[in-house]
Amino acid sequence: MRSRLSFVAILAVLAFPAAASAAPVPEGADWTEATIPSSDGVQLHADILRPEGLPEGTRTPVILSVGPYFGHSGQTGAVGPAQGTSYDPVGPSEGPSDRFHDLIEGADLMERGYTFVMVDLRGFGGSTGCLDWGGPGEQSDVVNAITWAASQPWSTGKVGMYGKSYDGVTGLVGVNHRVPGLEAVVSQEPVYDLYRYLYGDGIPRLNAVLTPALYDAIDLTPGPALDDPMYSASGADSTARPGCPVLNWADQAGNNDHYSEYWRQRNLIPGAAGSDVPLFLTQGLTENNTVADGLAQYMDNHTGSERAWLGPWDHVRGNETDEDGRLLMGRAGFFDEVMRFYDRFLKGTTPSVTDPMIAVQTNDGKWRGEDVWPPLDAARYTSRLRTGSYSDDGQGNATGGDAAGVWTISPPLPHDAHLAGSGQAVVDVATSRPNANLVVDVYELDESGTGPLITRQGFLARSSGEKTLDLWSADWKIPAGHRIAVRVTDANRDWWQHVPVFDSVQVVGGSVTLPFLTYTRPDTIQGDPGEQLPRYLSRTITVPPETLRDAESGSFSLPPAQQPAPRKAKRAKGAAG
């Protein structure tokens, strides 16, 4: 998934494209291309990078990435300059996409004896067919690509997947489909339910209209002019669905029903149940692109071995640094850890280094290890929400604005608490007009009533009644003396595009359930605070003293003081024995 752009920015880039910027073949690699047939007639284009000079017939494990960003003219086509990616409309191509050159070179992939394959999803790059936003067609592309990679004469039959964002989503598709030969998946900053990238249960995100148009634009971008004409001809072939780009846009931007058949097919959370494919995730718990909406639910459902880096960072890769060389996630050794993961499952090599199964950075910037996440000792505490009313005028925001809304605030915590996982709010609302906006925000407030947002969720109240909102996943420490505050309100404009009904909405009742750790976590592991963390913590809200006083709920259910963890054998998901 790509960061949000304005229509003006896209039009400007299309009108004044950047100069050509060809991507060379990575050092130590040989580049070839191939076509992968599918059962519905779509022909998928693949770029293959093999270790240079391998004798014919030498078999290697395969790392596969399937996505929309591997077109030879650039990852995001003509909008590349606004997206920070190269764009080469002239060519000829000197090599395949440079999207994951950082992995190939940073992890010494060729020297380690791996083959790296990049496959264009249908409609993109040199593949035929019509894009369908992670739907049945694209899911079948993932299955066909894995099957093909496992069956090639130069493959050992063991395939791993690698990606970030959209091609992280295709990795989760592989996990769900459990294709024979798929032995390990690395998925960075994915989306667990494609609906939730565009909507919050009916309320459109800021990118709900633009994102489908952006992927149509990438799909329509031809290959370099001096490349093989058949490459561009294949990418432009959407005969399987005449009017493909417009219809693809309408499918998404015109359908806000989370429970329609279209969106059910693109919800990956249920399909993870029972999958034993080993998975390595990264997820920014405070990022504002592919957010942690559905993370806990997906990890709960997935039963195979799990590894993860979780924490407060933006939409970045584990190896990315700022201009001063500071790691954006804050933890060193991402590629080394990823390769130990691949070596274990694709080569059967026992790692000489023991990595934590789950590496988690909390809002204090410290890292710890967990066996599983959400942690098994996270107990859920339910509190009743206060009644009241709010005005649906579309002007509210989570931080920096006024504190309008219906608040339920805990007394000061008598001891430290640690929230880990995904909470849930059930709100009973009464509205005289349909499609009222409903937002639940959860905060940590200091002694003065000021503090940052911990988690949130939005819901379009099409009618009166109880509404259930699964809150975004979080891992957050709250010190003694601070408060937990829950606000029910109409708008959170830094995330959703609200259409106000200009009416008063009654909060008749409801509850909020939050998961807190039972045991303390005194041990830390290597890692510094993420680069985004100070900025995120600086965005706060201040609750007026009278609201702080009037909204305090003596019945707010707080966890007891954490206890030292009992000594026992640790066990991770998918562990043998």
mmCIF file of N, CA and C in Angstrom, residues 259-362:
data_model
loop_
_atom_site.group_PDB
_atom_site.id
_atom_site.type_symbol
_atom_site.label_atom_id
_atom_site.label_comp_id
_atom_site.label_asym_id
_atom_site.label_seq_id
_atom_site.Cartn_x
_atom_site.Cartn_y
_atom_site.Cartn_z
ATOM 1 N N TYR A 259 -19.513 -6.300 5.130
ATOM 2 C CA TYR A 259 -19.978 -7.683 5.138
ATOM 3 C C TYR A 259 -20.501 -8.144 3.784
ATOM 4 N N SER A 260 -20.246 -7.352 2.749
ATOM 5 C CA SER A 260 -20.611 -7.785 1.397
ATOM 6 C C SER A 260 -19.702 -8.935 0.972
ATOM 7 N N GLU A 261 -20.139 -9.686 -0.008
ATOM 8 C CA GLU A 261 -19.344 -10.812 -0.497
ATOM 9 C C GLU A 261 -17.987 -10.350 -1.025
ATOM 10 N N TYR A 262 -17.986 -9.197 -1.688
ATOM 11 C CA TYR A 262 -16.734 -8.652 -2.229
ATOM 12 C C TYR A 262 -15.693 -8.497 -1.122
ATOM 13 N N TRP A 263 -16.084 -7.881 -0.022
ATOM 14 C CA TRP A 263 -15.113 -7.625 1.042
ATOM 15 C C TRP A 263 -14.835 -8.858 1.884
ATOM 16 N N ARG A 264 -15.800 -9.753 2.016
ATOM 17 C CA ARG A 264 -15.531 -10.999 2.743
ATOM 18 C C ARG A 264 -14.413 -11.791 2.063
ATOM 19 N N GLN A 265 -14.388 -11.758 0.736
ATOM 20 C CA GLN A 265 -13.338 -12.477 0.009
ATOM 21 C C GLN A 265 -11.953 -11.885 0.257
ATOM 22 N N ARG A 266 -11.909 -10.657 0.724
ATOM 23 C CA ARG A 266 -10.640 -9.954 0.902
ATOM 24 C C ARG A 266 -10.272 -9.758 2.373
ATOM 25 N N ASN A 267 -11.001 -10.395 3.250
ATOM 26 C CA ASN A 267 -10.683 -10.393 4.670
ATOM 27 C C ASN A 267 -9.806 -11.613 4.952
ATOM 28 N N LEU A 268 -8.537 -11.395 5.239
ATOM 29 C CA LEU A 268 -7.599 -12.502 5.397
ATOM 30 C C LEU A 268 -7.579 -13.071 6.810
ATOM 31 N N ILE A 269 -8.255 -12.424 7.750
ATOM 32 C CA ILE A 269 -8.180 -12.857 9.149
ATOM 33 C C ILE A 269 -8.792 -14.250 9.348
ATOM 34 N N PRO A 270 -10.003 -14.546 8.867
ATOM 35 C CA PRO A 270 -10.549 -15.895 9.085
ATOM 36 C C PRO A 270 -9.703 -16.990 8.440
ATOM 37 N N GLY A 271 -9.126 -16.704 7.275
ATOM 38 C CA GLY A 271 -8.375 -17.722 6.542
ATOM 39 C C GLY A 271 -7.069 -18.125 7.181
ATOM 40 N N ALA A 272 -6.596 -17.357 8.171
ATOM 41 C CA ALA A 272 -5.353 -17.711 8.853
ATOM 42 C C ALA A 272 -5.549 -18.867 9.830
ATOM 43 N N ALA A 273 -6.795 -19.130 10.200
ATOM 44 C CA ALA A 273 -7.080 -20.168 11.190
ATOM 45 C C ALA A 273 -6.583 -21.527 10.699
ATOM 46 N N GLY A 274 -5.765 -22.159 11.508
ATOM 47 C CA GLY A 274 -5.282 -23.494 11.184
ATOM 48 C C GLY A 274 -4.057 -23.537 10.307
ATOM 49 N N SER A 275 -3.567 -22.387 9.825
ATOM 50 C CA SER A 275 -2.395 -22.402 8.953
ATOM 51 C C SER A 275 -1.134 -22.604 9.784
ATOM 52 N N ASP A 276 -0.282 -23.555 9.358
ATOM 53 C CA ASP A 276 0.968 -23.802 10.066
ATOM 54 C C ASP A 276 2.174 -23.287 9.285
ATOM 55 N N VAL A 277 1.958 -22.422 8.270
ATOM 56 C CA VAL A 277 3.063 -21.841 7.521
ATOM 57 C C VAL A 277 3.809 -20.860 8.427
ATOM 58 N N PRO A 278 5.118 -21.036 8.651
ATOM 59 C CA PRO A 278 5.865 -20.109 9.503
ATOM 60 C C PRO A 278 5.799 -18.683 8.966
ATOM 61 N N LEU A 279 5.609 -17.724 9.888
ATOM 62 C CA LEU A 279 5.360 -16.338 9.498
ATOM 63 C C LEU A 279 6.227 -15.398 10.320
ATOM 64 N N PHE A 280 6.853 -14.443 9.633
ATOM 65 C CA PHE A 280 7.642 -13.381 10.270
ATOM 66 C C PHE A 280 6.981 -12.062 9.874
ATOM 67 N N LEU A 281 6.382 -11.367 10.861
ATOM 68 C CA LEU A 281 5.673 -10.115 10.624
ATOM 69 C C LEU A 281 6.457 -8.930 11.170
ATOM 70 N N THR A 282 6.311 -7.778 10.523
ATOM 71 C CA THR A 282 6.616 -6.518 11.187
ATOM 72 C C THR A 282 5.362 -5.659 11.116
ATOM 73 N N GLN A 283 5.113 -4.889 12.178
ATOM 74 C CA GLN A 283 3.932 -4.031 12.206
ATOM 75 C C GLN A 283 4.182 -2.804 13.063
ATOM 76 N N GLY A 284 4.035 -1.634 12.439
ATOM 77 C CA GLY A 284 4.066 -0.393 13.196
ATOM 78 C C GLY A 284 2.758 -0.210 13.932
ATOM 79 N N LEU A 285 2.809 -0.161 15.248
ATOM 80 C CA LEU A 285 1.591 -0.044 16.051
ATOM 81 C C LEU A 285 1.054 1.382 16.086
ATOM 82 N N THR A 286 1.848 2.339 15.611
ATOM 83 C CA THR A 286 1.389 3.731 15.582
ATOM 84 C C THR A 286 1.410 4.298 14.171
ATOM 85 N N GLU A 287 1.613 3.465 13.169
ATOM 86 C CA GLU A 287 1.683 4.004 11.808
ATOM 87 C C GLU A 287 0.303 4.355 11.280
ATOM 88 N N ASN A 288 0.277 5.225 10.285
ATOM 89 C CA ASN A 288 -0.986 5.751 9.782
ATOM 90 C C ASN A 288 -1.223 5.357 8.328
ATOM 91 N N ASN A 289 -0.622 4.225 7.916
ATOM 92 C CA ASN A 289 -0.833 3.729 6.555
ATOM 93 C C ASN A 289 -1.478 2.350 6.658
ATOM 94 N N THR A 290 -0.690 1.299 6.699
ATOM 95 C CA THR A 290 -1.247 -0.043 6.933
ATOM 96 C C THR A 290 -1.202 -0.287 8.433
ATOM 97 N N VAL A 291 -2.244 0.092 9.105
ATOM 98 C CA VAL A 291 -2.241 0.155 10.568
ATOM 99 C C VAL A 291 -2.450 -1.225 11.188
ATOM 100 N N ALA A 292 -2.364 -1.258 12.518
ATOM 101 C CA ALA A 292 -2.488 -2.523 13.246
ATOM 102 C C ALA A 292 -3.945 -2.889 13.498
ATOM 103 N N ASP A 293 -4.784 -2.646 12.528
ATOM 104 C CA ASP A 293 -6.210 -2.958 12.625
ATOM 105 C C ASP A 293 -6.414 -4.397 12.141
ATOM 106 N N GLY A 294 -6.562 -5.337 13.081
ATOM 107 C CA GLY A 294 -6.708 -6.750 12.742
ATOM 108 C C GLY A 294 -5.456 -7.560 13.019
ATOM 109 N N LEU A 295 -4.369 -6.907 13.450
ATOM 110 C CA LEU A 295 -3.122 -7.631 13.728
ATOM 111 C C LEU A 295 -3.330 -8.718 14.780
ATOM 112 N N ALA A 296 -3.871 -8.362 15.943
ATOM 113 C CA ALA A 296 -4.031 -9.342 17.018
ATOM 114 C C ALA A 296 -4.945 -10.481 16.588
ATOM 115 N N GLN A 297 -6.011 -10.145 15.859
ATOM 116 C CA GLN A 297 -6.952 -11.178 15.427
ATOM 117 C C GLN A 297 -6.289 -12.141 14.440
ATOM 118 N N TYR A 298 -5.454 -11.600 13.526
ATOM 119 C CA TYR A 298 -4.768 -12.480 12.574
ATOM 120 C C TYR A 298 -3.786 -13.385 13.304
ATOM 121 N N MET A 299 -3.004 -12.816 14.219
ATOM 122 C CA MET A 299 -2.010 -13.619 14.932
ATOM 123 C C MET A 299 -2.683 -14.641 15.847
ATOM 124 N N ASP A 300 -3.829 -14.299 16.425
ATOM 125 C CA ASP A 300 -4.577 -15.275 17.223
ATOM 126 C C ASP A 300 -5.010 -16.462 16.375
ATOM 127 N N ASN A 301 -5.455 -16.188 15.149
ATOM 128 C CA ASN A 301 -5.952 -17.261 14.284
ATOM 129 C C ASN A 301 -4.833 -18.137 13.735
ATOM 130 N N HIS A 302 -3.711 -17.517 13.396
ATOM 131 C CA HIS A 302 -2.604 -18.262 12.793
ATOM 132 C C HIS A 302 -1.975 -19.188 13.832
ATOM 133 N N THR A 303 -1.825 -20.469 13.486
ATOM 134 C CA THR A 303 -1.337 -21.449 14.459
ATOM 135 C C THR A 303 0.099 -21.885 14.221
ATOM 136 N N GLY A 304 0.702 -21.489 13.114
ATOM 137 C CA GLY A 304 2.072 -21.890 12.829
ATOM 138 C C GLY A 304 3.084 -21.081 13.611
ATOM 139 N N SER A 305 4.357 -21.401 13.414
ATOM 140 C CA SER A 305 5.437 -20.677 14.071
ATOM 141 C C SER A 305 5.391 -19.206 13.682
ATOM 142 N N GLU A 306 5.558 -18.335 14.675
ATOM 143 C CA GLU A 306 5.467 -16.898 14.427
ATOM 144 C C GLU A 306 6.694 -16.178 14.946
ATOM 145 N N ARG A 307 7.154 -15.248 14.143
ATOM 146 C CA ARG A 307 8.174 -14.286 14.531
ATOM 147 C C ARG A 307 7.605 -12.913 14.194
ATOM 148 N N ALA A 308 8.037 -11.889 14.928
ATOM 149 C CA ALA A 308 7.522 -10.547 14.634
ATOM 150 C C ALA A 308 8.402 -9.488 15.264
ATOM 151 N N TRP A 309 8.408 -8.304 14.616
ATOM 152 C CA TRP A 309 8.870 -7.059 15.207
ATOM 153 C C TRP A 309 7.656 -6.151 15.268
ATOM 154 N N LEU A 310 7.285 -5.711 16.477
ATOM 155 C CA LEU A 310 6.120 -4.860 16.667
ATOM 156 C C LEU A 310 6.530 -3.636 17.463
ATOM 157 N N GLY A 311 6.007 -2.463 17.101
ATOM 158 C CA GLY A 311 6.356 -1.284 17.880
ATOM 159 C C GLY A 311 5.875 0.010 17.280
ATOM 160 N N PRO A 312 6.225 1.125 17.911
ATOM 161 C CA PRO A 312 5.752 2.447 17.464
ATOM 162 C C PRO A 312 6.635 3.029 16.367
ATOM 163 N N TRP A 313 6.306 2.724 15.135
ATOM 164 C CA TRP A 313 7.020 3.302 13.998
ATOM 165 C C TRP A 313 6.078 3.503 12.832
ATOM 166 N N ASP A 314 6.599 4.156 11.813
ATOM 167 C CA ASP A 314 5.801 4.481 10.633
ATOM 168 C C ASP A 314 5.850 3.328 9.634
ATOM 169 N N HIS A 315 5.438 3.583 8.401
ATOM 170 C CA HIS A 315 5.340 2.548 7.368
ATOM 171 C C HIS A 315 6.722 2.322 6.754
ATOM 172 N N VAL A 316 7.588 1.604 7.483
ATOM 173 C CA VAL A 316 8.986 1.475 7.088
ATOM 174 C C VAL A 316 9.411 0.008 7.127
ATOM 175 N N ARG A 317 10.594 -0.246 6.548
ATOM 176 C CA ARG A 317 11.193 -1.575 6.576
ATOM 177 C C ARG A 317 12.159 -1.683 7.749
ATOM 178 N N GLY A 318 12.425 -2.913 8.172
ATOM 179 C CA GLY A 318 13.271 -3.125 9.330
ATOM 180 C C GLY A 318 14.688 -2.633 9.170
ATOM 181 N N ASN A 319 15.167 -2.531 7.933
ATOM 182 C CA ASN A 319 16.538 -2.094 7.675
ATOM 183 C C ASN A 319 16.641 -0.609 7.368
ATOM 184 N N GLU A 320 15.518 0.106 7.250
ATOM 185 C CA GLU A 320 15.558 1.501 6.803
ATOM 186 C C GLU A 320 16.151 2.419 7.865
ATOM 187 N N THR A 321 16.892 3.414 7.383
ATOM 188 C CA THR A 321 17.499 4.406 8.264
ATOM 189 C C THR A 321 17.142 5.812 7.801
ATOM 190 N N ASP A 322 17.323 6.790 8.696
ATOM 191 C CA ASP A 322 17.159 8.185 8.297
ATOM 192 C C ASP A 322 18.464 8.707 7.718
ATOM 193 N N GLU A 323 18.501 9.994 7.410
ATOM 194 C CA GLU A 323 19.687 10.564 6.759
ATOM 195 C C GLU A 323 20.920 10.530 7.652
ATOM 196 N N ASP A 324 20.713 10.345 8.944
ATOM 197 C CA ASP A 324 21.839 10.258 9.875
ATOM 198 C C ASP A 324 22.241 8.818 10.173
ATOM 199 N N GLY A 325 21.608 7.878 9.491
ATOM 200 C CA GLY A 325 21.932 6.479 9.699
ATOM 201 C C GLY A 325 21.214 5.824 10.859
ATOM 202 N N ARG A 326 20.241 6.520 11.436
ATOM 203 C CA ARG A 326 19.486 5.969 12.557
ATOM 204 C C ARG A 326 18.414 5.024 12.046
ATOM 205 N N LEU A 327 18.351 3.827 12.599
ATOM 206 C CA LEU A 327 17.350 2.851 12.183
ATOM 207 C C LEU A 327 15.956 3.356 12.536
ATOM 208 N N LEU A 328 15.037 3.339 11.562
ATOM 209 C CA LEU A 328 13.708 3.905 11.779
ATOM 210 C C LEU A 328 12.883 3.080 12.761
ATOM 211 N N MET A 329 13.062 1.766 12.749
ATOM 212 C CA MET A 329 12.390 0.952 13.761
ATOM 213 C C MET A 329 13.173 0.949 15.071
ATOM 214 N N GLY A 330 14.472 1.120 14.986
ATOM 215 C CA GLY A 330 15.288 1.199 16.195
ATOM 216 C C GLY A 330 16.053 -0.055 16.541
ATOM 217 N N ARG A 331 15.778 -1.158 15.883
ATOM 218 C CA ARG A 331 16.424 -2.431 16.228
ATOM 219 C C ARG A 331 17.374 -2.852 15.111
ATOM 220 N N ALA A 332 18.595 -3.220 15.464
ATOM 221 C CA ALA A 332 19.603 -3.618 14.481
ATOM 222 C C ALA A 332 19.452 -5.091 14.101
ATOM 223 N N GLY A 333 19.977 -5.420 12.908
ATOM 224 C CA GLY A 333 20.102 -6.818 12.514
ATOM 225 C C GLY A 333 18.909 -7.417 11.823
ATOM 226 N N PHE A 334 18.091 -6.592 11.153
ATOM 227 C CA PHE A 334 16.874 -7.131 10.542
ATOM 228 C C PHE A 334 17.187 -8.198 9.503
ATOM 229 N N PHE A 335 18.068 -7.905 8.555
ATOM 230 C CA PHE A 335 18.353 -8.880 7.504
ATOM 231 C C PHE A 335 18.987 -10.147 8.071
ATOM 232 N N ASP A 336 19.855 -10.015 9.070
ATOM 233 C CA ASP A 336 20.453 -11.204 9.678
ATOM 234 C C ASP A 336 19.379 -12.088 10.293
ATOM 235 N N GLU A 337 18.425 -11.464 10.961
ATOM 236 C CA GLU A 337 17.356 -12.231 11.603
ATOM 237 C C GLU A 337 16.441 -12.874 10.558
ATOM 238 N N VAL A 338 16.135 -12.120 9.501
ATOM 239 C CA VAL A 338 15.310 -12.663 8.428
ATOM 240 C C VAL A 338 15.993 -13.873 7.787
ATOM 241 N N MET A 339 17.293 -13.780 7.551
ATOM 242 C CA MET A 339 17.988 -14.888 6.894
ATOM 243 C C MET A 339 18.119 -16.096 7.814
ATOM 244 N N ARG A 340 18.247 -15.883 9.117
ATOM 245 C CA ARG A 340 18.226 -17.039 10.022
ATOM 246 C C ARG A 340 16.870 -17.731 9.964
ATOM 247 N N PHE A 341 15.811 -16.932 9.820
ATOM 248 C CA PHE A 341 14.448 -17.481 9.667
ATOM 249 C C PHE A 341 14.353 -18.298 8.389
ATOM 250 N N TYR A 342 14.810 -17.736 7.261
ATOM 251 C CA TYR A 342 14.767 -18.468 5.998
ATOM 252 C C TYR A 342 15.669 -19.697 6.023
ATOM 253 N N ASP A 343 16.874 -19.555 6.546
ATOM 254 C CA ASP A 343 17.797 -20.694 6.571
ATOM 255 C C ASP A 343 17.203 -21.864 7.350
ATOM 256 N N ARG A 344 16.490 -21.533 8.430
ATOM 257 C CA ARG A 344 15.893 -22.609 9.227
ATOM 258 C C ARG A 344 14.834 -23.366 8.451
ATOM 259 N N PHE A 345 13.938 -22.641 7.794
ATOM 260 C CA PHE A 345 12.790 -23.297 7.173
ATOM 261 C C PHE A 345 12.999 -23.674 5.705
ATOM 262 N N LEU A 346 13.939 -23.026 5.025
ATOM 263 C CA LEU A 346 14.161 -23.346 3.610
ATOM 264 C C LEU A 346 15.386 -24.221 3.390
ATOM 265 N N LYS A 347 16.328 -24.182 4.349
ATOM 266 C CA LYS A 347 17.531 -25.009 4.213
ATOM 267 C C LYS A 347 17.678 -26.039 5.323
ATOM 268 N N GLY A 348 16.870 -25.921 6.364
ATOM 269 C CA GLY A 348 16.985 -26.849 7.479
ATOM 270 C C GLY A 348 18.190 -26.596 8.356
ATOM 271 N N THR A 349 18.717 -25.351 8.343
ATOM 272 C CA THR A 349 19.891 -24.988 9.115
ATOM 273 C C THR A 349 19.490 -24.502 10.501
ATOM 274 N N THR A 350 20.099 -25.068 11.525
ATOM 275 C CA THR A 350 19.832 -24.609 12.888
ATOM 276 C C THR A 350 20.609 -23.332 13.144
ATOM 277 N N PRO A 351 19.948 -22.229 13.478
ATOM 278 C CA PRO A 351 20.655 -20.965 13.691
ATOM 279 C C PRO A 351 21.624 -21.043 14.870
ATOM 280 N N SER A 352 22.749 -20.379 14.732
ATOM 281 C CA SER A 352 23.723 -20.319 15.825
ATOM 282 C C SER A 352 23.364 -19.223 16.823
ATOM 283 N N VAL A 353 22.422 -18.336 16.445
ATOM 284 C CA VAL A 353 21.959 -17.252 17.293
ATOM 285 C C VAL A 353 20.489 -17.482 17.625
ATOM 286 N N THR A 354 20.132 -17.307 18.876
ATOM 287 C CA THR A 354 18.726 -17.458 19.286
ATOM 288 C C THR A 354 18.060 -16.086 19.312
ATOM 289 N N ASP A 355 17.131 -15.872 18.400
ATOM 290 C CA ASP A 355 16.391 -14.617 18.344
ATOM 291 C C ASP A 355 15.089 -14.751 19.130
ATOM 292 N N PRO A 356 14.607 -13.646 19.708
ATOM 293 C CA PRO A 356 13.283 -13.711 20.344
ATOM 294 C C PRO A 356 12.216 -14.013 19.300
ATOM 295 N N MET A 357 11.233 -14.795 19.673
ATOM 296 C CA MET A 357 10.164 -15.094 18.724
ATOM 297 C C MET A 357 9.448 -13.804 18.325
ATOM 298 N N ILE A 358 9.116 -12.984 19.313
ATOM 299 C CA ILE A 358 8.453 -11.710 19.074
ATOM 300 C C ILE A 358 9.278 -10.620 19.754
ATOM 301 N N ALA A 359 9.734 -9.638 18.996
ATOM 302 C CA ALA A 359 10.442 -8.484 19.548
ATOM 303 C C ALA A 359 9.474 -7.308 19.559
ATOM 304 N N VAL A 360 9.206 -6.757 20.747
ATOM 305 C CA VAL A 360 8.188 -5.717 20.900
ATOM 306 C C VAL A 360 8.817 -4.468 21.507
ATOM 307 N N GLN A 361 8.554 -3.331 20.873
ATOM 308 C CA GLN A 361 8.959 -2.049 21.435
ATOM 309 C C GLN A 361 7.717 -1.349 21.987
ATOM 310 N N THR A 362 7.772 -0.939 23.243
ATOM 311 C CA THR A 362 6.651 -0.247 23.848
ATOM 312 C C THR A 362 6.825 1.259 23.734
#
